[in-house]
Coordinates of C-alpha atoms in Angstrom, one line a residue:
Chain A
X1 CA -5.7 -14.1 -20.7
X2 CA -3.2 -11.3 -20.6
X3 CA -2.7 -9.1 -17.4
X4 CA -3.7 -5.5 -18.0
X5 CA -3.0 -2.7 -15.1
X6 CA -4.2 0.7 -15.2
X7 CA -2.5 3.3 -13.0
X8 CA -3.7 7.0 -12.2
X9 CA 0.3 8.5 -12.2
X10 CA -1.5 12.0 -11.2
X11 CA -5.3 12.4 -10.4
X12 CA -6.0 16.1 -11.4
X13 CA -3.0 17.9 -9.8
X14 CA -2.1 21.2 -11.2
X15 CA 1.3 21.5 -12.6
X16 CA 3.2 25.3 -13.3
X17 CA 6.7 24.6 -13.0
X18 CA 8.4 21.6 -14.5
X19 CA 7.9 18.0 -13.1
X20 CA 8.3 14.2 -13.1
X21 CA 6.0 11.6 -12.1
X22 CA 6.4 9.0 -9.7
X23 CA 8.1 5.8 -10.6
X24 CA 6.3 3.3 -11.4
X25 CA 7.1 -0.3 -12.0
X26 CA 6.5 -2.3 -15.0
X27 CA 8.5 -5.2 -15.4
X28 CA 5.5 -7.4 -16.0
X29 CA 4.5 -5.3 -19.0
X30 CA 5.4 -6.0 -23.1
X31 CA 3.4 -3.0 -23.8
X32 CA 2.3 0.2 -22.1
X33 CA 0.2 3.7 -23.1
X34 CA 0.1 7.4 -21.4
X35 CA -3.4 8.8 -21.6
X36 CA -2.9 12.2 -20.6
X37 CA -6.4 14.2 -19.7
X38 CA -5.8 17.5 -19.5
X39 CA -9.1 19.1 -17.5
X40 CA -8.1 22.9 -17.8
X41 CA -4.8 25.1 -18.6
X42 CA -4.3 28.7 -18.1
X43 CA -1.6 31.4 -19.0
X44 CA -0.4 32.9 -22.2
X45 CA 0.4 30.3 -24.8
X46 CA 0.6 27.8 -22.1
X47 CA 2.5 24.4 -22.9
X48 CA 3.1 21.6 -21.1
X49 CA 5.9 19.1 -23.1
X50 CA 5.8 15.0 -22.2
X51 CA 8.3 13.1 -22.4
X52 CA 8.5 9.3 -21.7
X53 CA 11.3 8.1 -19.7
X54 CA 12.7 4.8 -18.1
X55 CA 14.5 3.3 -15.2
X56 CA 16.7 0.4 -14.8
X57 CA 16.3 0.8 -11.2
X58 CA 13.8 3.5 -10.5
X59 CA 16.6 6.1 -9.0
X60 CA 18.1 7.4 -12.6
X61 CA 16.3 7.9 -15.5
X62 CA 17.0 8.7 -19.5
X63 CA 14.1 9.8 -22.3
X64 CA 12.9 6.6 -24.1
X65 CA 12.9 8.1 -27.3
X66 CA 13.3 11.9 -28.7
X67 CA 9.2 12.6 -29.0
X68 CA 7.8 15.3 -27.5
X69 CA 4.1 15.0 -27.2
X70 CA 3.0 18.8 -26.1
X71 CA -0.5 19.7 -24.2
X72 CA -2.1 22.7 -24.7
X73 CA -5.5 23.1 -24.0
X74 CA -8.3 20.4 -22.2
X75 CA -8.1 17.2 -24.5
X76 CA -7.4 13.4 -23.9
X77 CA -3.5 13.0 -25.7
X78 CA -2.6 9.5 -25.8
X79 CA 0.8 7.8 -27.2
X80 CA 2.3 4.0 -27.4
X81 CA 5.2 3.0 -25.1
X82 CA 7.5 0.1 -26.4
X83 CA 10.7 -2.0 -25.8
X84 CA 11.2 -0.2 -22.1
X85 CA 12.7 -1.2 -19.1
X86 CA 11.8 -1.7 -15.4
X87 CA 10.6 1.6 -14.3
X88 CA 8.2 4.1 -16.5
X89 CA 7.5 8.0 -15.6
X90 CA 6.9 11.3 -17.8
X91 CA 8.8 14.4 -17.7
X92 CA 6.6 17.5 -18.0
X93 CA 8.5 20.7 -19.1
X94 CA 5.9 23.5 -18.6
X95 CA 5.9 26.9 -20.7
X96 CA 4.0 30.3 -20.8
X97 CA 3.4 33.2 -19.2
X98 CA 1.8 32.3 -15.6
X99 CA 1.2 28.9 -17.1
X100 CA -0.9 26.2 -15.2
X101 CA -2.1 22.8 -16.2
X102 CA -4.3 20.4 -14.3
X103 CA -3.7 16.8 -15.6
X104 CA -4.8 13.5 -14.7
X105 CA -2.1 11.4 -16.0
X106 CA -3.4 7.1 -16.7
X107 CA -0.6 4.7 -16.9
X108 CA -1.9 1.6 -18.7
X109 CA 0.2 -1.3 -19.0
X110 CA -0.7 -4.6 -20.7
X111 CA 1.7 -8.0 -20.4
Chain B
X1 CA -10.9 -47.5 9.1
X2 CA -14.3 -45.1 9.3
X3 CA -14.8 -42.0 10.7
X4 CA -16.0 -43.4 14.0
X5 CA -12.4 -45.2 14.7
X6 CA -10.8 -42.0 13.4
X7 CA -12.7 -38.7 14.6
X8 CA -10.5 -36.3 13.5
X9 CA -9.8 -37.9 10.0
X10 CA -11.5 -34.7 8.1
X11 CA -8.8 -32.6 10.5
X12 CA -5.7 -34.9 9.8
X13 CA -6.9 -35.1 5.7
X14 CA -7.2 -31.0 5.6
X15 CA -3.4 -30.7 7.4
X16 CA -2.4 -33.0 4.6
X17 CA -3.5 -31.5 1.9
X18 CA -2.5 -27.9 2.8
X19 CA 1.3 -28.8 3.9
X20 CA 1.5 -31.1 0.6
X21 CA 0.4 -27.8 -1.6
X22 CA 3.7 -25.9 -1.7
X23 CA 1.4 -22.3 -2.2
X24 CA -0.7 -23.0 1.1
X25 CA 1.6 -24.7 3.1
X26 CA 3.3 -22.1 4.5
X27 CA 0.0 -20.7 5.9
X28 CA -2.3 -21.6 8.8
X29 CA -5.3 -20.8 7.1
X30 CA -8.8 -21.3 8.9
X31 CA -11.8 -23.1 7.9
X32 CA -12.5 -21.2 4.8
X33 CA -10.1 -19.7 2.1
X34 CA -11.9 -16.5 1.3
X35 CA -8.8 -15.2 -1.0
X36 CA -5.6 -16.3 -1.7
X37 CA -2.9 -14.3 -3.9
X38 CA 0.4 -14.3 -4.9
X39 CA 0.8 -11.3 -7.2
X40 CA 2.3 -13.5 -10.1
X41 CA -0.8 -13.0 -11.6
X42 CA -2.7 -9.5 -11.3
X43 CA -2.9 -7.4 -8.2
X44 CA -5.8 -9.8 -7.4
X45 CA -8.6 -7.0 -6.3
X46 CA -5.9 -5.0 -3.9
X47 CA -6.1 -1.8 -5.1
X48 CA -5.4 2.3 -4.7
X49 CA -7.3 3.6 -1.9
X50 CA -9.5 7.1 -2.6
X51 CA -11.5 9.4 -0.7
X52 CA -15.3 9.9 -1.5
X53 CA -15.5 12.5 -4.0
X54 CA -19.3 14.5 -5.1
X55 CA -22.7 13.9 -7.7
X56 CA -20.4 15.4 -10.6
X57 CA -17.0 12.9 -10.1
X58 CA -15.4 15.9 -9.7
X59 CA -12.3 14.9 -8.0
X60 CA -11.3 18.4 -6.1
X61 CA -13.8 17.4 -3.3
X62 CA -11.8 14.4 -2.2
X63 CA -10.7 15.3 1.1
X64 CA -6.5 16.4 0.5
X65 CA -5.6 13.4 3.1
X66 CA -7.0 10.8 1.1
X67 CA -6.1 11.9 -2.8
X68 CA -3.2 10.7 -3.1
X69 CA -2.5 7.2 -1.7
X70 CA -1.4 5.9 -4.7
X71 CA -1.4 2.8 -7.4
X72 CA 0.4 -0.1 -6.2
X73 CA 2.3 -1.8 -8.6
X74 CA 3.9 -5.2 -9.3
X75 CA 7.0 -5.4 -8.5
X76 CA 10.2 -8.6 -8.9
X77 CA 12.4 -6.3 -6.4
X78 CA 15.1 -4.9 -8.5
X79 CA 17.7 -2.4 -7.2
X80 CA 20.5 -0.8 -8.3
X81 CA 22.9 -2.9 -7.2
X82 CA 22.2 -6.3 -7.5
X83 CA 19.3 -6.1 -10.1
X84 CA 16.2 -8.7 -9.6
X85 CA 15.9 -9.6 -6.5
X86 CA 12.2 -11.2 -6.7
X87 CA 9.8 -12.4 -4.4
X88 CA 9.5 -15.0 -1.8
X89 CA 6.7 -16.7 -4.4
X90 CA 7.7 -16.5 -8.4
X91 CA 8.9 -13.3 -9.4
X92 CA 6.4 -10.6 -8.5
X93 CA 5.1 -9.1 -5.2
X94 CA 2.7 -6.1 -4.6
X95 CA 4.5 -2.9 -4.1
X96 CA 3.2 0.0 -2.2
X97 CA 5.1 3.1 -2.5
X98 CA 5.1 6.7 -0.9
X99 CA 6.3 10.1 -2.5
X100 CA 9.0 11.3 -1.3
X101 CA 7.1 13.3 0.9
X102 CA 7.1 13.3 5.2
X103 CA 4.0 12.2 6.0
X104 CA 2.8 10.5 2.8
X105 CA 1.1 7.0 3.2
X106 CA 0.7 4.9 0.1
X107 CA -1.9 2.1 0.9
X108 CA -3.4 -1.1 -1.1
X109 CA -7.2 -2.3 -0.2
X110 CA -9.2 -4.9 -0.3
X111 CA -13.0 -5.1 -0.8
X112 CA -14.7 -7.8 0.2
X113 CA -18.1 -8.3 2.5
X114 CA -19.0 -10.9 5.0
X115 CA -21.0 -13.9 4.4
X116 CA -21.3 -14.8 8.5
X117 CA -19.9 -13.2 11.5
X118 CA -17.0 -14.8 13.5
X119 CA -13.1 -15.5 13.2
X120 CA -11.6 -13.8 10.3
X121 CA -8.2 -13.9 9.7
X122 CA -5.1 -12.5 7.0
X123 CA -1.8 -13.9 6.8
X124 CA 0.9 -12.2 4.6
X125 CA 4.3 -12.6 3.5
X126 CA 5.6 -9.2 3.8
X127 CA 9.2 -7.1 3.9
X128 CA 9.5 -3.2 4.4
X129 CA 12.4 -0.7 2.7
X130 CA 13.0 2.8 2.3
X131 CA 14.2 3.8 -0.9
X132 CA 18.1 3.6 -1.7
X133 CA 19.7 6.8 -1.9
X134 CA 22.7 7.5 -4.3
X135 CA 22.9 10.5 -5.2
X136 CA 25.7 11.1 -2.5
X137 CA 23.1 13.4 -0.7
X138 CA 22.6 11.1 2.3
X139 CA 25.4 10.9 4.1
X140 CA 26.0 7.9 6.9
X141 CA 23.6 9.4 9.5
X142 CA 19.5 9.2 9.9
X143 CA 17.4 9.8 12.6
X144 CA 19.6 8.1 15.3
X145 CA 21.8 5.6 13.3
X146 CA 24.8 5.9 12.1
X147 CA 26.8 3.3 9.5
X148 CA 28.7 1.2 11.4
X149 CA 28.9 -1.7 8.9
X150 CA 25.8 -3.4 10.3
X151 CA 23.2 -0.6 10.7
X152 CA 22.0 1.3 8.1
X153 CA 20.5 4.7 8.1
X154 CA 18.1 3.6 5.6
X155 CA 16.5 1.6 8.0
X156 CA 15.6 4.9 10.4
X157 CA 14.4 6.4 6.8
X158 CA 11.0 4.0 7.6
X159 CA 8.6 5.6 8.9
X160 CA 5.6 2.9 9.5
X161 CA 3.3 0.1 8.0
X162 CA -0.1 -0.9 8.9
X163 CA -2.9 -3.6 8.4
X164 CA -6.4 -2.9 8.9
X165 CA -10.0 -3.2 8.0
X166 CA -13.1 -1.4 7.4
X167 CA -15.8 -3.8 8.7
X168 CA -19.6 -2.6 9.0
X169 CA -22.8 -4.8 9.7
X170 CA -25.6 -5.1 11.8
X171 CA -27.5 -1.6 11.2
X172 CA -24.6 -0.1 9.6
X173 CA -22.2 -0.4 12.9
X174 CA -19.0 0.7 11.2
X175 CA -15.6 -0.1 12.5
X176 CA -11.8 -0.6 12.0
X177 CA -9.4 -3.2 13.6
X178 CA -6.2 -1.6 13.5
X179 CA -2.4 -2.9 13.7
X180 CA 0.7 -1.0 13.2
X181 CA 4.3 -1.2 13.4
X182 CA 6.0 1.8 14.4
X183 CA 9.4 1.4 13.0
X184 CA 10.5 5.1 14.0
X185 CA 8.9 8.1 15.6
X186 CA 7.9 10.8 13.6
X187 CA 11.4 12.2 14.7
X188 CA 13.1 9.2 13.0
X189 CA 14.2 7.4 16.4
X190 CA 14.0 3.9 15.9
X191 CA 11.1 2.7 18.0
X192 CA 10.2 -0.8 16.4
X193 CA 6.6 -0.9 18.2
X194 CA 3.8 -2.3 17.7
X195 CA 0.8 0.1 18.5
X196 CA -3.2 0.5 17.8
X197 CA -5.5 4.2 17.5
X198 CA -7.7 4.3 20.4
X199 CA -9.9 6.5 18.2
X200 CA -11.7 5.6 14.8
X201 CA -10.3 7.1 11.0
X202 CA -11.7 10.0 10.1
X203 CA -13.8 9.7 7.6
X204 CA -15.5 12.2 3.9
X205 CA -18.4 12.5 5.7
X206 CA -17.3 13.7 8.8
X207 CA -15.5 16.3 6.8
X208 CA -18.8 17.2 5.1
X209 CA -20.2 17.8 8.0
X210 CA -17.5 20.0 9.2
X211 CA -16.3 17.8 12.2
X212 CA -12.9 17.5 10.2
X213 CA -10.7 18.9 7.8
X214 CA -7.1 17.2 7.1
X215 CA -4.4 18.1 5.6
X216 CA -2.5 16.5 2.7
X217 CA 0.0 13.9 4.1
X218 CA -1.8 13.5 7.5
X219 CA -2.0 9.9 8.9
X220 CA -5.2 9.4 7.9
X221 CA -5.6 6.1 10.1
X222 CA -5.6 8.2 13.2
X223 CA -3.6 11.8 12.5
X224 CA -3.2 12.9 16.0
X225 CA -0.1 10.6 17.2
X226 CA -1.3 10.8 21.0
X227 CA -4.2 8.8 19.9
X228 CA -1.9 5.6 19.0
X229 CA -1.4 3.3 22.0
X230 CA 1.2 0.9 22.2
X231 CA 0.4 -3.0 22.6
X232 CA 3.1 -5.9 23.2
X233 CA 6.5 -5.7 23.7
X234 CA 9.1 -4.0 20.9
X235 CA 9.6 -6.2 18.3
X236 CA 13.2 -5.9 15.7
X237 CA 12.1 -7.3 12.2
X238 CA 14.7 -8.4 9.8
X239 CA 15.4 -5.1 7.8
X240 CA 18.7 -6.8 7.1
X241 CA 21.5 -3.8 7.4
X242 CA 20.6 -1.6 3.7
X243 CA 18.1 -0.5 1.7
X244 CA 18.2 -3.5 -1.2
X245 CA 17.9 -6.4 1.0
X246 CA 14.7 -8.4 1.1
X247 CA 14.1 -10.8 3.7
X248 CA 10.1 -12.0 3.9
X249 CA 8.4 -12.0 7.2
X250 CA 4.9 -13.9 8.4
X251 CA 2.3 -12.1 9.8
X252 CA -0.9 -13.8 10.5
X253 CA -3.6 -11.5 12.3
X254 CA -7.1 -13.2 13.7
X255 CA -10.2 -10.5 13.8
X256 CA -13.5 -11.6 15.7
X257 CA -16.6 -9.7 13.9
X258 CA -18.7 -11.8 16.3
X259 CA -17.3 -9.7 18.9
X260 CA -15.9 -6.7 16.7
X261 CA -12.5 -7.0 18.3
X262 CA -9.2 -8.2 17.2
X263 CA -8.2 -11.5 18.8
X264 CA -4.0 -11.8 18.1
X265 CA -1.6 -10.7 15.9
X266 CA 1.7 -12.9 14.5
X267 CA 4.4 -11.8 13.3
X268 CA 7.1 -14.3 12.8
X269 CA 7.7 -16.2 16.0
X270 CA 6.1 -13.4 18.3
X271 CA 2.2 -13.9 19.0
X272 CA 0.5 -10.4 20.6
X273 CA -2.8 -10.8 22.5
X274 CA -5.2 -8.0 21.1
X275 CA -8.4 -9.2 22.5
X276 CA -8.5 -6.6 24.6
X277 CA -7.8 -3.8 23.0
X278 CA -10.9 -1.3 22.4
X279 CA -12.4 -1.0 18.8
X280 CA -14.4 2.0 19.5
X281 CA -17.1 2.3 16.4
X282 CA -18.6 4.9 14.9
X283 CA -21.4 6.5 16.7
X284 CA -23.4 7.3 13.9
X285 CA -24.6 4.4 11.5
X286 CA -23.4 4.1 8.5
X287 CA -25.5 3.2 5.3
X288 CA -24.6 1.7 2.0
X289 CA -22.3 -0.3 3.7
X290 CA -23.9 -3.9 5.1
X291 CA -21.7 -6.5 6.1
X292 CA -18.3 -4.8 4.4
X293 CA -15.0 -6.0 5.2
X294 CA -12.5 -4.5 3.7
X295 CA -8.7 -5.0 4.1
X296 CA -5.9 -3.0 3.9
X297 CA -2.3 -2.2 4.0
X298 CA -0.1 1.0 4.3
X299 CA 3.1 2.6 4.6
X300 CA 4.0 5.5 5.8
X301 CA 7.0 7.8 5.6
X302 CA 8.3 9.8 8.6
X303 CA 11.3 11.3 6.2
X304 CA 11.8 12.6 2.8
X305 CA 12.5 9.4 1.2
X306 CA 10.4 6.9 -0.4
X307 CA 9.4 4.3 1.6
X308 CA 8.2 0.5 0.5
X309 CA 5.7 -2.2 1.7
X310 CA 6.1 -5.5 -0.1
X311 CA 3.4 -8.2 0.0
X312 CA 4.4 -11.6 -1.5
X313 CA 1.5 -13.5 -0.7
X314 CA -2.1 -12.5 1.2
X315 CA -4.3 -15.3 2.2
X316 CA -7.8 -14.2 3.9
X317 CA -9.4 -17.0 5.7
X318 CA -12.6 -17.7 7.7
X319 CA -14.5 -19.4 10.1
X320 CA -18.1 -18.7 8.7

């Protein structure tokens, strides 16, 4: 049976300045997918960008790839993560007048 | 040869076959295994602690002390400089990390309940680090160390671990056994104690009821420090100089819930007598909660660096 471990990276913490998740470890993992629940976002033409990003030791960090995958409103936004390294995190750039986002941010990783 | 002529053949067969089993041999477990893991297979059931939260799952009512303790993960110990280090058993071990936040705890638990009342015990394989820093901001002093090409100021960047339990029974008599090493002070001087809250954890529904109100990074074991008591003598654990160093250490801890009091506490080749050390319970009962025994772990920083618990192997063991 493969291993399968779901982590809550941020459980409904309001973000209005740019940020980076914890580090998290997945060396275990073949395969891993953000769910990113937004629960409520304010401000004028509020955005929050994601961007996946990975470790080799969980001190220094590059983007995975060159998607962007942008929040704007309340929703469930979900993407793939493939061929990564040890550590896994996301990148938030917020944008907007006054802009705030509350997010609960799911880590799932599958071996 | 019969049982008769050999008394204690049952004995000398269960020695045998737990010092031939390379997994179980390097535990003293008692009568019953209750759980055994390794973490080269799953987390096993050790999981993120979380505060109680309302009706609606609405997750702002989780007290700010307790909503953030955060996912452990599985970790084969790789740093920057020397890559995979691994674990003790296989590759993986359980990692529980802090934010880089003073005062953040990061714990893993364990829910179980209690099929009789008597010894309990938890051995561990387990090693403690802050994280590396190397972005030049550190410089060769912490707390009170300074590099000399043996001590590292990493090792005053640790702020504390713990084991514990929840345990509740008997009319919903709730209680924690408590054991903690105090690696620094919360002014990051290297105290290396061993030390027990004379008081129990605050808990949601004390804070529902007004009693309490905690803020985010508070120890939420016992938050006011005067209300930790020290217990044996200091004890120097292998840190081992900087930050990417592992070196396992034994810990073996024995609980009573006969007597609702811890009975010893190993930790490599020093034994502490905590049998007479007060668990003070809860005065009001507790419901939902018959015959819980949960176990957990924690770490705790005293800086603004990450800090680590590692757990290679857990083993929770009997006497019921």
């Amino acid at each position: 049976m493969r291993q399968v471990q779901t982590a809550v990276l941020e459980r409904d913490t309001t973000f209005d300045a740019d940020f980076a998740t914890e580090p998290y470890e997945v060396a275990w993992a073949g395969e891993a997918r953000w769910f990113v629940h937004t629960l409520s976002a304010s401000g004028e033409d509020v955005a929050v960008r994601l961007v996946t990003q990975i470790s080799p030791d969980g001190l220094t960090w590059c983007d995975l790839d060159g998607h962007e995958h942008v929040v704007t409103g309340p929703g469930l936004v979900t993407w793939p993560v493939e061929r990564f390294g040890q550590w896994l995190r996301l990148r938030g750039t917020v944008t907007g007048g006054n802009p705030s986002a509350k997010l609960r941010i799911y880590l799932t990783a599958k071996s | 040869m019969t049982m008769t002529e050999r008394p204690d053949l049952a004995a000398e067969l269960r020695a045998a076959i737990l010092s031939a089993d390379p997994r179980l041999s390097k535990f003293s477990p008692l009568r019953r295994i209750l759980t055994y893991d390794d973490f080269n297979s799953g987390a096993h059931g050790w999981t993120e602690l979380l505060g109680n939260y309302n009706g609606n799952g609405d997750l702002s009512t989780v007290d700010d002390h307790m909503r953030d303790f955060r996912p452990p993960q599985l970790s084969n110990c790789s740093f920057f400089d020397i890559g995979s280090h691994g674990a003790m058993t296989g590759s993986y071990a359980l990692k529980l990390a802090t934010r880089p936040y003073e005062g953040h705890t990061a714990t893993a638990i364990r829910r179980l309940t209690m099929s009789g009342r008597g010894l309990l015990q938890i051995e561990a394989y387990f090693t403690f680090k802050a994280e590396a820093t190397v972005d030049g901001s550190a410089g060769d002093q912490f707390g009170d160390v300074t590099w000399d090409g043996n001590l590292h100021p990493s090792e005053a960047q640790f702020g504390c671990f713990t084991v514990a339990t929840d345990l509740c029974g008997d009319g919903g008599l709730r209680y924690h056994t408590v054991a903690r090493y105090l690696n620094t002070t919360l002014d990051n001087t290297l105290s290396r104690q061993w030390v027990y809250p004379t008081v129990p954890e605050p808990t949601p529904r004390e804070h529902l009821e007004g009693k309490v109100k905690l803020a985010y990074g508070a120890d939420f074991t016992a938050p006011n420090p005067e209300d930790w008591q020290p217990f044996g003598e200091p004890q120097e654990l292998c840190y081992n100089e900087v930050p990417t160093k592992v070196n396992w250490h034994y810990l073996r801890w024995v609980i009573d819930t006969g007597a609702r009091r811890s009975v010893e506490l190993q930790v490599n080749d020093r034994v502490m007598d905590m049998s007479s050390i007060p668990v003070p319970p809860y005065e009001e009962r507790y419901d939902s909660l018959e015959n819980l025994l949960n176990f957990y772990f924690s770490v705790r920083t005293h800086s603004s660096v990450r800090n680590f618990l590692f757990l290679d192997s857990v083993l929770i063991s009997t006497e019921w």
